[in-house]
Tab-separated table of C-alpha atoms and ligand atoms in Angstrom:
chain	number	residue	atom	x	y	z
A	1	UNK	CA	77.668	60.694	82.284
A	2	UNK	CA	77.114	64.376	81.061
A	3	UNK	CA	79.705	63.876	78.466
A	4	UNK	CA	78.551	65.802	75.198
A	5	UNK	CA	76.557	68.133	77.372
A	6	UNK	CA	76.323	71.698	78.229
A	7	UNK	CA	75.137	73.369	81.485
A	8	UNK	CA	74.641	76.930	82.400
A	9	UNK	CA	75.267	77.726	86.283
A	10	UNK	CA	74.054	81.128	86.844
A	11	UNK	CA	76.307	82.639	90.492
A	12	UNK	CA	79.031	80.226	89.579
A	13	UNK	CA	82.068	82.628	90.830
A	14	UNK	CA	81.504	81.560	94.297
A	15	UNK	CA	80.226	79.177	96.979
A	16	UNK	CA	77.360	76.504	95.915
A	17	UNK	CA	77.379	77.974	92.449
A	18	UNK	CA	80.929	77.055	92.042
A	19	UNK	CA	80.785	73.638	93.565
A	20	UNK	CA	78.114	73.166	91.435
A	21	UNK	CA	79.942	74.050	88.220
A	22	UNK	CA	83.396	71.728	89.055
A	23	UNK	CA	81.263	68.708	90.055
A	24	UNK	CA	79.337	69.214	86.508
A	25	UNK	CA	82.824	69.610	84.860
A	26	UNK	CA	84.318	66.528	86.538
A	27	UNK	CA	81.095	64.876	85.185
A	28	UNK	CA	82.012	65.611	81.640
A	29	UNK	CA	79.451	68.553	80.918
A	30	UNK	CA	80.693	71.524	79.277
A	31	UNK	CA	80.034	74.768	80.790
A	32	UNK	CA	78.480	78.499	80.448
A	33	UNK	CA	79.501	80.580	83.648
A	34	UNK	CA	77.263	83.265	85.107
A	35	UNK	CA	78.493	85.781	87.819
A	36	UNK	CA	77.528	89.248	88.647
A	37	UNK	CA	80.660	91.482	89.552
A	38	UNK	CA	83.464	88.655	90.463
A	39	UNK	CA	85.173	88.824	87.351
A	40	UNK	CA	88.248	86.920	88.390
A	41	UNK	CA	86.679	84.512	90.845
A	42	UNK	CA	84.677	83.218	87.655
A	43	UNK	CA	87.828	83.191	85.318
A	44	UNK	CA	89.340	81.084	88.296
A	45	UNK	CA	86.086	78.450	87.703
A	46	UNK	CA	86.586	78.512	83.974
A	47	UNK	CA	90.188	77.802	84.670
A	48	UNK	CA	89.660	75.051	87.027
A	49	UNK	CA	86.915	73.639	84.658
A	50	UNK	CA	89.158	73.800	81.606
A	51	UNK	CA	91.827	71.378	83.532
A	52	UNK	CA	89.343	68.712	84.144
A	53	UNK	CA	88.487	68.989	80.244
A	54	UNK	CA	85.204	70.805	80.026
A	55	UNK	CA	85.111	73.816	77.599
A	56	UNK	CA	84.173	76.687	80.017
A	57	UNK	CA	83.204	80.522	79.471
A	58	UNK	CA	82.310	82.864	81.324
A	59	UNK	CA	79.710	85.640	81.438
A	60	UNK	CA	79.043	88.682	83.384
A	61	UNK	CA	74.987	89.175	83.587
A	62	UNK	CA	72.783	90.648	85.979
A	63	UNK	CA	70.332	87.825	86.429
A	64	UNK	CA	67.460	90.602	87.152
A	65	UNK	CA	68.016	92.085	84.029
A	66	UNK	CA	65.748	90.860	81.418
A	67	UNK	CA	67.700	92.399	78.581
A	68	UNK	CA	71.253	91.725	80.019
A	69	UNK	CA	69.729	87.660	80.508
A	70	UNK	CA	68.404	87.589	76.982
A	71	UNK	CA	71.652	88.988	75.668
A	72	UNK	CA	74.073	86.541	77.477
A	73	UNK	CA	71.409	83.293	76.637
A	74	UNK	CA	71.816	84.713	73.142
A	75	UNK	CA	75.535	84.417	73.305
A	76	UNK	CA	75.192	81.014	74.879
A	77	UNK	CA	73.814	79.470	72.286
A	78	UNK	CA	75.965	80.734	69.866
A	79	UNK	CA	79.096	79.843	71.881
A	80	UNK	CA	77.885	76.098	72.685
A	81	UNK	CA	75.985	73.613	70.032
A	82	UNK	CA	73.278	72.478	72.628
A	83	UNK	CA	72.229	73.725	75.999
A	84	UNK	CA	70.811	70.535	77.807
A	85	UNK	CA	71.340	71.715	81.528
A	86	UNK	CA	70.226	75.582	83.440
A	87	UNK	CA	71.081	75.649	87.009
A	88	UNK	CA	69.672	78.807	88.442
A	89	UNK	CA	71.642	79.561	91.401
A	90	UNK	CA	72.354	83.132	91.499
A	91	UNK	CA	71.336	84.694	94.651
A	92	UNK	CA	71.462	87.107	97.017
A	93	UNK	CA	70.162	88.267	100.640
A	94	UNK	CA	69.163	91.816	102.185
A	95	UNK	CA	67.985	90.569	105.667
A	96	UNK	CA	65.491	92.742	107.738
A	97	UNK	CA	62.754	92.367	109.801
A	98	UNK	CA	59.416	93.372	108.234
A	99	UNK	CA	58.772	96.547	110.094
A	100	UNK	CA	61.964	97.882	109.050
A	101	UNK	CA	62.172	96.310	105.028
A	102	UNK	CA	62.518	98.575	102.497
A	103	UNK	CA	60.885	98.525	99.475
A	104	UNK	CA	64.206	98.744	97.181
A	105	UNK	CA	65.634	95.528	99.509
A	106	UNK	CA	62.131	94.115	99.061
A	107	UNK	CA	62.534	94.861	94.978
A	108	UNK	CA	66.178	93.369	94.875
A	109	UNK	CA	65.715	90.028	96.461
A	110	UNK	CA	62.828	89.227	94.863
A	111	UNK	CA	64.917	90.518	91.581
A	112	UNK	CA	68.291	88.395	91.831
A	113	UNK	CA	66.140	85.273	93.261
A	114	UNK	CA	63.389	85.028	91.484
A	115	UNK	CA	63.148	87.275	88.504
A	116	UNK	CA	66.468	85.825	87.861
A	117	UNK	CA	65.543	82.010	87.698
A	118	UNK	CA	62.266	83.135	85.408
A	119	UNK	CA	64.351	85.175	83.190
A	120	UNK	CA	67.411	82.232	82.680
A	121	UNK	CA	64.289	80.179	82.119
A	122	UNK	CA	62.288	81.841	80.249
A	123	UNK	CA	65.251	82.812	77.494
A	124	UNK	CA	66.749	78.874	76.983
A	125	UNK	CA	63.972	77.301	77.549
A	126	UNK	CA	63.947	76.524	73.830
A	127	UNK	CA	67.321	75.397	73.518
A	128	UNK	CA	66.084	73.250	76.602
A	129	UNK	CA	63.245	71.528	74.801
A	130	UNK	CA	65.754	71.245	71.780
A	131	UNK	CA	67.913	69.240	73.780
A	132	UNK	CA	67.161	65.104	73.949
A	133	UNK	CA	67.179	65.669	77.643
A	134	UNK	CA	66.491	69.145	79.178
A	135	UNK	CA	67.062	69.914	82.667
A	136	UNK	CA	66.457	72.441	84.860
A	137	UNK	CA	67.550	72.907	88.401
A	138	UNK	CA	66.393	75.941	90.571
A	139	UNK	CA	67.804	76.357	94.044
A	140	UNK	CA	65.396	77.443	96.576
A	141	UNK	CA	65.998	77.565	100.236
A	142	UNK	CA	64.439	75.925	103.162
A	143	UNK	CA	63.422	79.435	104.164
A	144	UNK	CA	60.890	79.006	101.583
A	145	UNK	CA	59.233	76.330	102.674
A	146	UNK	CA	59.078	77.606	106.045
A	147	UNK	CA	59.920	81.037	106.447
A	148	UNK	CA	62.479	82.565	108.271
A	149	UNK	CA	62.125	85.646	110.449
A	150	UNK	CA	64.530	88.378	109.051
A	151	UNK	CA	64.128	87.445	105.527
A	152	UNK	CA	60.183	88.262	104.288
A	153	UNK	CA	61.881	89.247	101.067
A	154	UNK	CA	64.123	86.064	100.495
A	155	UNK	CA	61.330	83.470	101.896
A	156	UNK	CA	59.162	84.675	99.142
A	157	UNK	CA	61.311	84.808	96.558
A	158	UNK	CA	62.291	81.118	97.230
A	159	UNK	CA	58.797	80.288	97.694
A	160	UNK	CA	58.290	81.661	94.210
A	161	UNK	CA	61.026	79.947	92.744
A	162	UNK	CA	59.497	76.441	94.109
A	163	UNK	CA	56.146	77.930	92.202
A	164	UNK	CA	58.091	78.588	89.431
A	165	UNK	CA	59.564	75.069	89.058
A	166	UNK	CA	56.565	72.909	89.305
A	167	UNK	CA	54.594	75.048	86.877
A	168	UNK	CA	57.776	74.928	84.303
A	169	UNK	CA	57.938	71.320	85.115
A	170	UNK	CA	54.077	71.108	84.378
A	171	UNK	CA	54.739	72.944	81.044
A	172	UNK	CA	57.787	71.662	79.390
A	173	UNK	CA	57.440	67.838	80.386
A	174	UNK	CA	56.103	66.996	77.420
A	175	UNK	CA	59.151	68.136	75.462
A	176	UNK	CA	61.088	65.940	77.103
A	177	UNK	CA	62.177	68.429	80.137
A	178	UNK	CA	62.292	68.400	84.014
A	179	UNK	CA	62.140	71.097	86.448
A	180	UNK	CA	63.333	70.577	89.674
A	181	UNK	CA	64.322	72.532	93.167
A	182	UNK	CA	66.971	71.862	95.445
A	183	UNK	CA	66.438	73.493	98.810
A	184	UNK	CA	69.876	73.709	101.242
A	185	UNK	CA	69.569	74.518	104.750
A	186	UNK	CA	72.237	75.993	106.445
A	187	UNK	CA	75.441	75.843	104.059
A	188	UNK	CA	79.005	76.778	104.466
A	189	UNK	CA	79.946	79.974	101.741
A	190	UNK	CA	80.196	83.766	102.039
A	191	UNK	CA	76.235	84.038	102.159
A	192	UNK	CA	76.261	82.435	106.321
A	193	UNK	CA	79.862	83.475	106.894
A	194	UNK	CA	78.629	86.857	107.952
A	195	UNK	CA	75.253	85.542	109.915
A	196	UNK	CA	75.643	86.620	113.697
A	197	UNK	CA	77.551	83.900	115.699
A	198	UNK	CA	73.928	83.460	117.763
A	199	UNK	CA	72.366	82.292	114.276
A	200	UNK	CA	75.500	80.006	113.644
A	201	UNK	CA	74.944	78.542	117.069
A	202	UNK	CA	71.108	78.045	115.912
A	203	UNK	CA	71.973	76.146	112.738
A	204	UNK	CA	73.901	73.483	114.977
A	205	UNK	CA	70.950	73.194	117.364
A	206	UNK	CA	68.212	73.168	114.975
A	207	UNK	CA	69.602	70.736	112.329
A	208	UNK	CA	69.447	67.015	113.432
A	209	UNK	CA	73.012	66.325	111.592
A	210	UNK	CA	74.107	69.064	113.979
A	211	UNK	CA	76.548	70.872	111.695
A	212	UNK	CA	76.210	73.399	108.769
A	213	UNK	CA	76.558	71.384	105.249
A	214	UNK	CA	79.130	72.183	102.225
A	215	UNK	CA	78.734	73.489	99.160
A	216	UNK	CA	79.806	70.189	97.439
A	217	UNK	CA	76.672	68.171	99.211
A	218	UNK	CA	74.488	70.438	97.274
A	219	UNK	CA	76.206	70.107	94.248
A	220	UNK	CA	76.305	66.275	94.099
A	221	UNK	CA	72.311	66.379	94.398
A	222	UNK	CA	72.026	69.165	91.710
A	223	UNK	CA	74.597	66.484	89.123
A	224	UNK	CA	72.121	64.078	90.178
A	225	UNK	CA	69.163	65.752	89.014
A	226	UNK	CA	71.239	66.633	85.917
A	227	UNK	CA	72.026	63.663	84.999
A	228	UNK	CA	70.025	60.726	83.724
A	229	UNK	CA	69.591	58.952	86.715
A	230	UNK	CA	67.108	61.621	87.656
A	231	UNK	CA	64.761	61.083	84.531
A	232	UNK	CA	61.404	60.184	85.948
A	233	UNK	CA	61.382	63.315	88.697
A	234	UNK	CA	59.847	66.581	87.657
A	235	UNK	CA	58.829	69.173	89.874
A	236	UNK	CA	60.367	67.817	93.298
A	237	UNK	CA	61.929	69.640	95.995
A	238	UNK	CA	64.458	67.986	97.831
A	239	UNK	CA	65.859	69.330	100.354
A	240	UNK	CA	69.480	69.238	101.449
A	241	UNK	CA	69.381	70.721	104.740
A	242	UNK	CA	70.841	67.451	107.566
A	243	UNK	CA	67.285	67.524	108.540
A	244	UNK	CA	66.559	70.986	109.500
A	245	UNK	CA	63.515	71.181	107.716
A	246	UNK	CA	61.264	67.609	108.475
B	1	NAP	P1	77.266	83.504	97.894
B	1	NAP	O1	78.231	82.593	98.050
B	1	NAP	O2	76.810	84.329	97.737
B	1	NAP	O3	77.181	83.064	95.967
B	1	NAP	C1	76.198	83.988	95.333
B	1	NAP	C2	76.640	83.898	93.702
B	1	NAP	O4	75.300	84.634	92.841
B	1	NAP	C3	77.919	84.590	93.492
B	1	NAP	O5	77.967	83.616	92.416
B	1	NAP	C4	77.235	86.034	92.735
B	1	NAP	O6	77.898	86.414	91.871
B	1	NAP	C5	75.851	85.564	92.207
B	1	NAP	N1	74.694	86.902	92.415
B	1	NAP	C6	74.336	87.409	93.303
B	1	NAP	N2	73.646	88.389	92.829
B	1	NAP	C7	73.738	88.162	91.548
B	1	NAP	C8	73.046	88.964	90.347
B	1	NAP	N3	72.658	90.037	90.322
B	1	NAP	N4	73.321	88.464	89.005
B	1	NAP	C9	74.144	87.204	88.550
B	1	NAP	N5	74.624	86.709	89.827
B	1	NAP	C10	74.385	86.961	90.658
B	1	NAP	O7	75.596	82.370	98.004
B	1	NAP	P2	75.829	80.821	97.944
B	1	NAP	O8	75.950	80.582	99.493
B	1	NAP	O9	76.462	80.108	97.415
B	1	NAP	O10	74.182	81.169	97.279
B	1	NAP	C11	73.880	80.300	96.231
B	1	NAP	C12	72.143	79.595	96.313
B	1	NAP	O11	71.824	78.729	97.270
B	1	NAP	C13	71.857	81.233	96.255
B	1	NAP	O12	70.544	81.165	95.423
B	1	NAP	C14	71.033	81.031	97.589
B	1	NAP	O13	69.945	81.688	97.693
B	1	NAP	C15	70.642	79.474	97.966
B	1	NAP	N6	70.867	79.125	99.305
B	1	NAP	C16	72.008	79.106	99.720
B	1	NAP	C17	72.407	78.927	101.177
B	1	NAP	C18	73.653	78.985	102.355
B	1	NAP	O14	73.274	78.534	103.330
B	1	NAP	N7	74.685	79.692	101.974
B	1	NAP	C19	71.405	78.129	102.168
B	1	NAP	C20	69.896	78.288	101.216
B	1	NAP	C21	69.536	78.590	99.664
B	1	NAP	P3	78.900	87.539	92.213
B	1	NAP	O15	80.104	86.604	92.902
B	1	NAP	O16	79.818	88.238	90.653
B	1	NAP	O17	78.730	88.406	92.998
């Protein structure tokens, strides 16, 4: 399905990004995998992808940093003959109520979640336009759709990602590149593992399907958006949230 395509996945070392990477590899894609600090984990994902027959290379990069992102995107376009799929998945939270949130916590979360998606889209846009079927998939969140107490920074960043998605979809449509967003609800990863038990209980009761989702359930939706089966979908936000944000 994705044979001969190259996918760039940010935040590929763990959680949803790891699941996306392996799902795309199973579909036949080669992988450029971006991580921030988890070198061993990223190399482990590379190894698993290679066992599935993919070419896979990992790159260390703080996606919030414009110059580092540019250098890594340049390296990717040298190492792979095409770039066909970009998944902006890298994300981080630093939760606090608005009355206690520091400027640093606001800037850091906007930096990774929103500027990171901008940096990689900006630096790979020309390469994606050269592909016969460019695909950009941004991982946003239900927090960006409905807000969430304690997450002013994260909700603003993820809502920003939706605006970015729709604008890029409009700008690149004429070049055959689609751009969509996936909005997960509560998904079992490191990001949610540290939530207080009361919030985990809320996740179950507030979600109509009465459970948290798995990283693989998000990855399957991303793989669909990366494939030719989604060729007439652009500027869309698909929730993978068990009905949480209806
Ligand atoms: P996670 O398990 O905490 O993993 C985060 C990933 O992002 C890691 O690979 C990490 O790399 C990478 N990362 C963090 N800061 C980075 C930076 N500055 N530069 C480059 N990479 C960076 O998170 P997750 O739960 O899989 O979340 C993945 C995406 O889904 C995020 O965008 C998140 O906001 C979104 N999401 C998650 C949920 C959920 O319930 N889990 C819900 C809605 C949306 P290292 O391992 O190298 O640090």
